[in-house]
């Protein structure tokens, strides 16, 4: 019987309350949603911060507020994003009419005391809200972000959207010693309509990407929109871990808006039906090599 780590991604950097009123955006809302998801079996919270106007930010003060509120309620693993989002403090206008995601703002996700942080070590175009946003993470920026995490004692969650992201900077940085095994690699599939270079979900694509992982890796799968349920179920069957939540998917079923705790509860039911068990936060820390709290 395997232990499966369930991550809840409650907010993200793109979705809005106009799309789903259940989306938590402010620290109190996020903490309450994460607490409910923890009760349902989530072991990691993949967190994005929002400004008071709901726009995206990596402001470390806001992250600290979110982290403090969550820790007062439960022992879930805190995983702050260094990806940020597609609005607000993350956007820097360019003279060519495009926008660029602020790398300096992204670095602030490492400054709020989280145990883990997402590491998006790739360069791509994010098409959102009528804007084309360049997310530029060059090799030297990858090094800077990896060093920042290492200095702060943060374990990276290596987030990848396609095979090239595994085979290039993620593998290079792991081989240079910026992480200790097991390496936790989150494969996001189904984001191809919004992120240039991202891959759609299919059984074959996921299976192929798993074969490309560096030795001593363990993997998590995130499916965007309607890919969430089949992708995470396949991940469980293939021996992996899973991420669900409103960051990735607003709906429980066609036409029915979801809550984070509903998506977690369904995933836990599937895990148990497949004769596995959801990992507790303490068990997840042991699996990942994190310090106990």
Coordinates of C-alpha atoms in Angstrom, one line a residue, residues 2-288:
X2 CA 1.7 3.2 -1.2
X3 CA 1.5 6.6 0.4
X4 CA 0.4 9.3 -2.0
X5 CA 1.1 12.9 -1.4
X6 CA -1.8 15.2 -2.2
X7 CA -1.0 18.8 -2.9
X8 CA -3.7 21.5 -2.9
X9 CA -3.1 24.5 -5.1
X10 CA -5.8 26.8 -3.8
X11 CA -5.3 30.1 -5.7
X12 CA -2.8 30.2 -8.5
X13 CA -1.7 33.4 -10.3
X14 CA -4.3 33.5 -13.1
X15 CA -7.8 32.5 -12.0
X16 CA -10.3 35.1 -10.7
X17 CA -13.3 35.3 -8.5
X18 CA -15.3 36.3 -11.6
X19 CA -14.5 32.8 -12.9
X20 CA -15.2 31.0 -9.6
X21 CA -16.5 32.9 -6.5
X22 CA -15.0 30.0 -4.4
X23 CA -11.5 31.1 -5.3
X24 CA -9.6 32.2 -2.2
X25 CA -7.4 35.2 -2.8
X26 CA -6.8 37.0 0.5
X27 CA -4.7 35.6 3.3
X28 CA -7.7 34.7 5.6
X29 CA -9.6 33.1 2.7
X30 CA -6.5 31.1 1.6
X31 CA -5.8 29.9 5.1
X32 CA -9.4 28.8 5.6
X33 CA -9.4 26.9 2.3
X34 CA -6.1 25.2 3.0
X35 CA -7.3 24.2 6.4
X36 CA -10.4 22.6 5.0
X37 CA -8.3 20.8 2.3
X38 CA -5.9 19.6 5.0
X39 CA -8.8 18.1 6.8
X40 CA -9.7 16.2 3.6
X41 CA -6.2 14.8 3.2
X42 CA -3.9 17.4 1.6
X43 CA -0.3 17.3 2.8
X44 CA 1.2 20.2 0.8
X45 CA -0.2 23.6 0.0
X46 CA 1.1 25.1 -3.2
X47 CA 0.6 28.8 -2.5
X48 CA 0.3 32.0 -4.6
X49 CA -0.1 35.4 -3.1
X50 CA -2.5 38.1 -4.2
X51 CA -2.6 41.8 -3.5
X52 CA -5.7 43.3 -1.7
X53 CA -7.1 44.0 -5.2
X54 CA -6.7 40.3 -6.1
X55 CA -3.9 40.9 -8.6
X56 CA -0.9 38.6 -8.5
X57 CA 2.2 39.3 -6.4
X58 CA 5.2 37.5 -4.7
X59 CA 5.3 40.1 -1.9
X60 CA 7.0 38.4 0.9
X61 CA 5.0 40.2 3.6
X62 CA 1.7 38.8 2.1
X63 CA 3.3 35.4 1.8
X64 CA 4.3 35.6 5.5
X65 CA 0.8 36.5 6.5
X66 CA -0.6 33.5 4.5
X67 CA 2.0 31.1 5.9
X68 CA 1.4 32.3 9.5
X69 CA -2.3 31.9 9.3
X70 CA -2.0 28.4 7.8
X71 CA 0.5 27.3 10.4
X72 CA -1.7 28.4 13.2
X73 CA -4.4 26.0 11.9
X74 CA -2.5 22.9 10.7
X75 CA 0.9 21.3 9.9
X76 CA 0.5 21.2 6.1
X77 CA 3.7 21.6 4.2
X78 CA 4.1 25.3 3.0
X79 CA 5.2 25.6 -0.7
X80 CA 5.4 29.2 -1.9
X81 CA 5.4 30.0 -5.6
X82 CA 8.3 31.8 -7.4
X83 CA 6.3 31.8 -10.6
X84 CA 3.9 34.6 -9.4
X85 CA 1.2 35.1 -11.9
X86 CA -0.1 37.0 -14.9
X87 CA -1.1 40.3 -13.5
X88 CA -0.3 42.9 -10.8
X89 CA 3.2 43.2 -9.5
X90 CA 4.4 40.4 -11.8
X91 CA 4.0 42.5 -15.0
X92 CA 6.7 44.7 -16.4
X93 CA 5.8 46.6 -19.7
X94 CA 8.3 46.3 -22.5
X95 CA 8.9 48.8 -25.3
X96 CA 7.9 46.2 -27.9
X97 CA 4.3 46.1 -26.6
X98 CA 4.8 42.8 -24.8
X99 CA 5.0 42.3 -21.0
X100 CA 7.7 40.5 -19.0
X101 CA 7.3 38.6 -15.7
X102 CA 9.4 40.4 -13.1
X103 CA 12.2 38.1 -12.0
X104 CA 13.0 40.3 -9.0
X105 CA 9.4 39.9 -7.8
X106 CA 9.6 36.1 -8.3
X107 CA 12.7 35.9 -6.1
X108 CA 10.6 37.2 -3.2
X109 CA 8.7 33.9 -3.0
X110 CA 11.9 32.5 -1.3
X111 CA 11.8 35.1 1.5
X112 CA 8.7 34.1 3.6
X113 CA 9.9 31.0 5.5
X114 CA 8.3 28.3 3.4
X115 CA 9.7 24.7 3.4
X116 CA 9.4 24.4 -0.3
X117 CA 9.1 26.6 -3.3
X118 CA 8.1 26.0 -6.9
X119 CA 11.0 26.3 -9.4
X120 CA 10.0 27.2 -12.9
X121 CA 13.3 26.9 -14.7
X122 CA 12.3 27.7 -18.2
X123 CA 11.6 30.5 -20.6
X124 CA 8.2 30.7 -22.3
X125 CA 5.4 33.0 -23.4
X126 CA 2.3 33.2 -21.2
X127 CA -0.8 34.3 -23.1
X128 CA -3.4 35.6 -20.7
X129 CA -6.0 38.3 -20.6
X130 CA -5.2 39.6 -24.1
X131 CA -1.5 40.0 -23.1
X132 CA 1.6 38.1 -24.2
X133 CA 3.9 37.8 -21.2
X134 CA 7.5 36.6 -21.5
X135 CA 8.6 34.5 -18.5
X136 CA 12.3 34.7 -18.9
X137 CA 14.3 32.3 -16.7
X138 CA 17.7 32.1 -18.5
X139 CA 20.4 29.6 -17.3
X140 CA 22.0 32.3 -15.1
X141 CA 18.6 33.2 -13.6
X142 CA 18.0 29.5 -12.9
X143 CA 21.3 29.5 -11.0
X144 CA 20.4 32.6 -9.1
X145 CA 17.0 31.1 -8.1
X146 CA 18.5 27.8 -7.2
X147 CA 21.2 29.4 -5.0
X148 CA 18.5 31.5 -3.3
X149 CA 16.5 28.4 -2.4
X150 CA 19.7 26.6 -1.2
X151 CA 20.7 29.5 1.0
X152 CA 17.3 29.7 2.6
X153 CA 17.1 25.9 3.2
X154 CA 14.1 25.6 0.8
X155 CA 13.5 22.4 -1.1
X156 CA 12.6 23.0 -4.8
X157 CA 9.5 21.6 -6.3
X158 CA 10.8 21.4 -9.9
X159 CA 7.9 22.4 -12.0
X160 CA 8.0 21.4 -15.7
X161 CA 5.6 21.7 -18.6
X162 CA 7.2 19.5 -21.2
X163 CA 10.1 17.1 -21.7
X164 CA 12.6 19.8 -22.6
X165 CA 12.2 21.3 -19.2
X166 CA 13.2 18.0 -17.5
X167 CA 16.1 17.4 -19.8
X168 CA 17.6 20.9 -19.7
X169 CA 17.9 23.1 -16.6
X170 CA 16.2 20.8 -14.1
X171 CA 18.6 18.0 -14.8
X172 CA 21.5 20.4 -15.0
X173 CA 20.8 22.1 -11.7
X174 CA 20.2 18.7 -9.9
X175 CA 23.5 17.4 -11.3
X176 CA 25.2 20.6 -9.9
X177 CA 24.0 19.8 -6.4
X178 CA 21.3 22.4 -5.9
X179 CA 18.9 19.8 -4.4
X180 CA 19.2 16.6 -2.4
X181 CA 17.3 13.4 -3.3
X182 CA 14.6 12.6 -3.6
X183 CA 14.0 15.2 -6.3
X184 CA 10.4 16.3 -6.4
X185 CA 9.3 17.1 -9.9
X186 CA 5.8 18.4 -10.7
X187 CA 4.7 17.8 -14.2
X188 CA 2.0 20.2 -15.4
X189 CA 0.1 18.9 -18.4
X190 CA -2.8 20.5 -20.3
X191 CA -1.5 24.1 -20.1
X192 CA -0.7 24.2 -23.8
X193 CA -3.5 26.7 -24.7
X194 CA -2.0 29.3 -22.4
X195 CA 1.7 28.6 -22.2
X196 CA 3.8 28.4 -25.4
X197 CA 5.9 25.2 -25.1
X198 CA 3.6 23.5 -22.6
X199 CA 2.3 20.0 -23.5
X200 CA -1.3 18.7 -23.6
X201 CA -2.2 15.8 -21.4
X202 CA -2.2 12.3 -22.8
X203 CA -1.3 8.9 -21.3
X204 CA 1.6 8.6 -23.7
X205 CA 3.0 12.1 -23.0
X206 CA 2.9 11.5 -19.2
X207 CA 4.5 8.1 -19.5
X208 CA 7.2 9.4 -21.7
X209 CA 8.0 12.3 -19.3
X210 CA 8.2 9.9 -16.4
X211 CA 10.9 7.9 -18.2
X212 CA 12.9 11.1 -18.6
X213 CA 13.2 12.0 -14.9
X214 CA 16.6 12.1 -13.3
X215 CA 17.6 9.1 -11.1
X216 CA 16.2 9.4 -7.5
X217 CA 13.3 11.5 -8.6
X218 CA 9.7 11.2 -7.4
X219 CA 7.0 12.9 -9.4
X220 CA 3.8 14.8 -9.0
X221 CA 1.2 15.4 -11.7
X222 CA -1.0 18.5 -12.2
X223 CA -3.6 18.5 -14.9
X224 CA -5.1 21.7 -16.1
X225 CA -8.9 22.0 -16.5
X226 CA -10.6 18.8 -17.7
X227 CA -7.2 17.1 -17.7
X228 CA -7.1 17.2 -13.9
X229 CA -9.1 14.1 -13.1
X230 CA -7.6 11.7 -15.7
X231 CA -4.0 13.0 -15.3
X232 CA -4.0 12.7 -11.5
X233 CA -5.6 9.3 -11.6
X234 CA -3.0 8.0 -14.1
X235 CA -0.3 9.5 -11.8
X236 CA -1.6 7.4 -8.9
X237 CA -1.6 4.3 -11.1
X238 CA 2.0 4.9 -12.2
X239 CA 3.3 5.4 -8.6
X240 CA 3.3 9.2 -8.4
X241 CA 1.8 11.9 -6.4
X242 CA -0.8 14.5 -7.3
X243 CA -1.8 18.2 -7.2
X244 CA -5.4 19.4 -7.4
X245 CA -7.1 22.7 -6.7
X246 CA -8.6 25.8 -8.2
X247 CA -5.3 27.0 -9.5
X248 CA -5.6 24.3 -12.1
X249 CA -9.3 23.6 -12.5
X250 CA -12.4 25.6 -11.6
X251 CA -14.9 22.7 -12.1
X252 CA -15.9 19.6 -10.2
X253 CA -17.8 18.4 -13.2
X254 CA -19.2 20.0 -16.4
X255 CA -21.0 23.1 -15.3
X256 CA -20.5 22.6 -11.6
X257 CA -18.0 25.0 -10.0
X258 CA -15.7 23.4 -7.4
X259 CA -14.1 24.2 -4.1
X260 CA -10.6 23.2 -3.2
X261 CA -11.7 20.8 -0.5
X262 CA -14.1 19.1 -2.9
X263 CA -11.3 18.4 -5.3
X264 CA -9.0 17.1 -2.6
X265 CA -11.8 14.9 -1.1
X266 CA -12.5 13.3 -4.5
X267 CA -8.8 12.6 -5.1
X268 CA -8.4 11.0 -1.6
X269 CA -11.4 8.8 -2.4
X270 CA -9.7 7.7 -5.6
X271 CA -6.5 7.0 -3.8
X272 CA -8.3 4.8 -1.3
X273 CA -10.3 3.0 -4.0
X274 CA -7.0 2.1 -5.6
X275 CA -5.8 0.5 -2.3
X276 CA -3.4 3.3 -1.4
X277 CA -3.4 5.9 1.4
X278 CA -3.0 9.7 1.3
X279 CA 0.2 10.7 3.1
X280 CA -0.1 12.9 6.2
X281 CA 2.0 16.0 6.3
X282 CA 4.4 14.3 8.6
X283 CA 4.7 11.3 6.2
X284 CA 5.1 13.6 3.3
X285 CA 8.0 15.4 5.1
X286 CA 9.6 12.0 5.6
X287 CA 9.2 11.0 2.0
X288 CA 10.6 14.4 0.8

